[in-house]
C-alpha positions as a Markdown table, in Angstrom:
| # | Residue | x | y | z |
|---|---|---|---|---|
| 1 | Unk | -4.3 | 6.1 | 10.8 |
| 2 | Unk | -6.0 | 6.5 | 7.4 |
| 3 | Unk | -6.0 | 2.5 | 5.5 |
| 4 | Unk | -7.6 | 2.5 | 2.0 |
| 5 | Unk | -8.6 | -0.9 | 1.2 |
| 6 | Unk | -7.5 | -1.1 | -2.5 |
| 7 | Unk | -9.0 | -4.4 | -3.4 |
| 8 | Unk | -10.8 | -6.1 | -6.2 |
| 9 | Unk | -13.9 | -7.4 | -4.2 |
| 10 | Unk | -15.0 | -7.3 | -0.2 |
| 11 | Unk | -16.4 | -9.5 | 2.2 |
| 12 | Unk | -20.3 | -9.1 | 1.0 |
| 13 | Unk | -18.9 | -9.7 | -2.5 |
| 14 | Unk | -16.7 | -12.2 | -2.4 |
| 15 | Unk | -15.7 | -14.1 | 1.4 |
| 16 | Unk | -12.7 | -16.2 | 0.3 |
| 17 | Unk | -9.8 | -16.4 | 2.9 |
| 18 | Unk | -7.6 | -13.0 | 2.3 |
| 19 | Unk | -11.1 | -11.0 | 2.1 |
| 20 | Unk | -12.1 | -13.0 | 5.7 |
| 21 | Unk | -8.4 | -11.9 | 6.7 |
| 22 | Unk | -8.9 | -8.1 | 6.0 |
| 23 | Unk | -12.2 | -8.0 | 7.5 |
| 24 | Unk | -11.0 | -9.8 | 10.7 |
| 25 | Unk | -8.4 | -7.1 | 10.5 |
| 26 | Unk | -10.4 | -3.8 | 9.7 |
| 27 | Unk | -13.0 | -4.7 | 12.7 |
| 28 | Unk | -9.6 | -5.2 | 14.8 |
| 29 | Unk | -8.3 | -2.0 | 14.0 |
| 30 | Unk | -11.7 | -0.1 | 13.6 |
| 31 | Unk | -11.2 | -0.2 | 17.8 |
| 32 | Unk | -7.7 | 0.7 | 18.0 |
| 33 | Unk | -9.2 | 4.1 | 16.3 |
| 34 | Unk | -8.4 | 3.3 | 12.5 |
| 35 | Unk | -10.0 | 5.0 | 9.9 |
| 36 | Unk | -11.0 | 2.5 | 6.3 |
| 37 | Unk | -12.6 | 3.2 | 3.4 |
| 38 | Unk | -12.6 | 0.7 | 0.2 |
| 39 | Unk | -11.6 | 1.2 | -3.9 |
| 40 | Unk | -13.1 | -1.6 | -5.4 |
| 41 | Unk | -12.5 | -2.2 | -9.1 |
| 42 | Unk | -14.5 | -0.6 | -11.9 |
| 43 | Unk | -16.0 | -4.0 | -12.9 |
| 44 | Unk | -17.0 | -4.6 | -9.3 |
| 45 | Unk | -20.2 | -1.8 | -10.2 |
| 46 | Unk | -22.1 | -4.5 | -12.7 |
| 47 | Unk | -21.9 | -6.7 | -9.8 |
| 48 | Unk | -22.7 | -5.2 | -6.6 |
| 49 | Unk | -25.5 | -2.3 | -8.2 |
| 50 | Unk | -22.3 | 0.7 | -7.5 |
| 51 | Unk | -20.8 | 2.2 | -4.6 |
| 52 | Unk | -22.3 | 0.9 | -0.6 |
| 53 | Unk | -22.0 | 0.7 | 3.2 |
| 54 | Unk | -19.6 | -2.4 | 3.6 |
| 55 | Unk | -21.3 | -5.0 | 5.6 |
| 56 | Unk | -18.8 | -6.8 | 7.3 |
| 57 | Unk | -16.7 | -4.0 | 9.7 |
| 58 | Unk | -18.8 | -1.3 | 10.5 |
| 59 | Unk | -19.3 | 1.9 | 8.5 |
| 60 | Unk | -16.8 | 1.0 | 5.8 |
| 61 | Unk | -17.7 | 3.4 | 3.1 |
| 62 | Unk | -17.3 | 1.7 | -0.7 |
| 63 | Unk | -16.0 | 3.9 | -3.8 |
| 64 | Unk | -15.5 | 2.3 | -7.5 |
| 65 | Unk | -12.6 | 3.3 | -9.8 |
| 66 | Unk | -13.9 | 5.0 | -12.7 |
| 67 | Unk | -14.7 | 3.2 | -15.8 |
| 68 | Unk | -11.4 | 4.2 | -17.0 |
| 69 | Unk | -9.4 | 2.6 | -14.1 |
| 70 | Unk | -9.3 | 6.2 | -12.7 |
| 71 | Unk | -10.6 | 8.0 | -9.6 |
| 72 | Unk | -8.3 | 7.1 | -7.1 |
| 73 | Unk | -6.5 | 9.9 | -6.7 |
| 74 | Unk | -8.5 | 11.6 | -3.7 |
| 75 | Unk | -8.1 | 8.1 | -2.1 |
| 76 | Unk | -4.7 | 7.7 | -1.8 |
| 77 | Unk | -4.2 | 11.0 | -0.9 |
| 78 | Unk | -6.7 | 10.8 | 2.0 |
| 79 | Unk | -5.1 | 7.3 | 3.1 |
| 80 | Unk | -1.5 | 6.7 | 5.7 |
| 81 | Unk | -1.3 | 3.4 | 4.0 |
| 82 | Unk | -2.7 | 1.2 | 1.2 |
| 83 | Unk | -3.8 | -2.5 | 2.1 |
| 84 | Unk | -4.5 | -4.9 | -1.4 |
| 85 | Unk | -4.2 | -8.2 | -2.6 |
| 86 | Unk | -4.4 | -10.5 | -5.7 |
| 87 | Unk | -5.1 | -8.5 | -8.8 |
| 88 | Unk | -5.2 | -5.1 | -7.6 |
| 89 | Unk | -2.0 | -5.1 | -6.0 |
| 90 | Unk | 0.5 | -4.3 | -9.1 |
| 91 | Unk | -1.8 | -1.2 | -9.3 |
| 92 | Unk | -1.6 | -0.4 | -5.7 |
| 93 | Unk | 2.2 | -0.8 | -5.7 |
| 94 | Unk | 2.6 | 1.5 | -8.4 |
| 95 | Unk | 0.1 | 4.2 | -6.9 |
| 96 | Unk | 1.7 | 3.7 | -3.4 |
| 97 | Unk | 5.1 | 4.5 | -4.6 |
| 98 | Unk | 3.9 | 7.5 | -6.7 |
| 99 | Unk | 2.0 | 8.6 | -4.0 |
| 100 | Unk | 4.6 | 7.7 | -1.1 |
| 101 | Unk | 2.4 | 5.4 | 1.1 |
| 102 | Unk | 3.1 | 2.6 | 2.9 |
| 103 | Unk | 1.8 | -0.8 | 1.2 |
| 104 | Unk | 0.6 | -4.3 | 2.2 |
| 105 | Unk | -0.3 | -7.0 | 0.1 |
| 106 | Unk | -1.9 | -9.9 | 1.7 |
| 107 | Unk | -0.7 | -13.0 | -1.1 |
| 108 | Unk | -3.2 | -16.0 | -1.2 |
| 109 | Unk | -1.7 | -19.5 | -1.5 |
| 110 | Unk | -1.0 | -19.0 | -4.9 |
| 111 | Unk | 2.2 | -17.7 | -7.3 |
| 112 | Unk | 0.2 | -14.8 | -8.0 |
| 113 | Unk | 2.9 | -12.7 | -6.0 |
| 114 | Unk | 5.8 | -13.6 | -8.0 |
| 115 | Unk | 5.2 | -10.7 | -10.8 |
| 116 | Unk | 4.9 | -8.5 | -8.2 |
| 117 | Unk | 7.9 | -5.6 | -7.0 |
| 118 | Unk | 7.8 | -6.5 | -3.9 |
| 119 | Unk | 10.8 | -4.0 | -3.3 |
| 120 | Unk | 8.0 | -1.3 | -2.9 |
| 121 | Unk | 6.1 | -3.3 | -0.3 |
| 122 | Unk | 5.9 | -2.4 | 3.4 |
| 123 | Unk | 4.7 | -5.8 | 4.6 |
| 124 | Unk | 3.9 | -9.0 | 3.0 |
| 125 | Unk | 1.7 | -11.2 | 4.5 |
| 126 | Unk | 1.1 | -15.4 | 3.3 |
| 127 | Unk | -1.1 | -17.8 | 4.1 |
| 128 | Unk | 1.2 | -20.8 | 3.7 |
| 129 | Unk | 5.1 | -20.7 | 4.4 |
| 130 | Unk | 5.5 | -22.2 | 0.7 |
| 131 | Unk | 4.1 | -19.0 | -0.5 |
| 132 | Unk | 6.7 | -17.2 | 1.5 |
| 133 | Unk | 9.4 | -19.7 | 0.2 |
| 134 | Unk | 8.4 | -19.4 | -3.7 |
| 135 | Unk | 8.5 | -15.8 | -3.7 |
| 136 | Unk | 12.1 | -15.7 | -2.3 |
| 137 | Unk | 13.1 | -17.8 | -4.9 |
| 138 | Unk | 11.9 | -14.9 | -7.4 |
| 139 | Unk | 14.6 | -13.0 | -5.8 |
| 140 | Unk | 12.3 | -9.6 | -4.5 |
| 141 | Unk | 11.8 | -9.2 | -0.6 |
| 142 | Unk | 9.6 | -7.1 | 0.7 |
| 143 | Unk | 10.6 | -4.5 | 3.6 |
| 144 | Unk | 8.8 | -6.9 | 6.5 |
| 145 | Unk | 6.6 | -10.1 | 6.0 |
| 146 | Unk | 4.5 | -12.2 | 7.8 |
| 147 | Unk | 2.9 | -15.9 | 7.6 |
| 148 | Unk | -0.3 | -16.3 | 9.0 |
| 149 | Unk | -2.0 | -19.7 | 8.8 |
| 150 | Unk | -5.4 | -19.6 | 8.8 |
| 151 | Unk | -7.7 | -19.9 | 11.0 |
| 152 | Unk | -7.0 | -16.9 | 12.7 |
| 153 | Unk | -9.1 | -14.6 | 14.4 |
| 154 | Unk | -7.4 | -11.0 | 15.5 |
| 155 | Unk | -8.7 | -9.9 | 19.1 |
């Protein structure tokens, strides 16, 4: 399977707990045979000196958006399924329904989620059960979701 990492930062960038959580994840599923390849955020160039190897799986190729917000077009029509989280994932909800992928959003513990259509949403994974509980309340459920409480470590 083809996963584009549609995110806002990576591990090398930024190693808070849903970055740790993907990474722990890509180098699970980098055995299993998956393919990955990150979209970081336009902004994310000023920072990091542009596009590079990603340092925590192995052989992660990095690509920016476009100043514009644009360029991701050749992404998501390489990918099987999109994989975001925190302020990219509006954008990748709205590209994966255009495009017709599979999305997951991994929420932090936070109400960042609750703006979110999570209708459009393959699988939902929290950190914390109240996560899970607040964005019930909002009254969108995602197709599957998951808690995970870290620490965790996928084998």
């Amino acid at each position: 399977m083809k996963i584009l990492l549609h995110t806002h930062w990576e591990l090398s960038v930024r190693p808070a707990g849903a970055e740790r959580y993907t990474d722990n994840a890509v180098q699970y599923l980098q055995k299993q045979g998956h393919e990955f390849r990150y979209l970081l955020r336009n902004d994310v160039q000023t920072m990091v000196g542009g596009a590079q190897q990603y340092v925590g799986a192995s052989d992660v190729p990095c690509y920016i958006e476009n100043p514009d917000g644009s360029g991701y077009k050749e992404h998501y029509d390489w990918c099987d399924v999109v994989w975001s989280h925190l302020v990219m994932s509006k954008k990748a909800i709205m590209l994966g329904k255009e495009f017709d992928k599979a999305v997951v959003i991994v929420l932090h513990s936070d109400n960042q989620g609750l703006d979110l259509d999570m209708d459009d949403v393959a699988l939902l994974v929290y950190n914390a059960e109240w996560v899970k509980q607040d964005i019930a309340t909002a009254g969108t459920k995602p197709k599957r979701d998951h808690v995970l409480v870290p620490p965790f470590k996928l084998s």
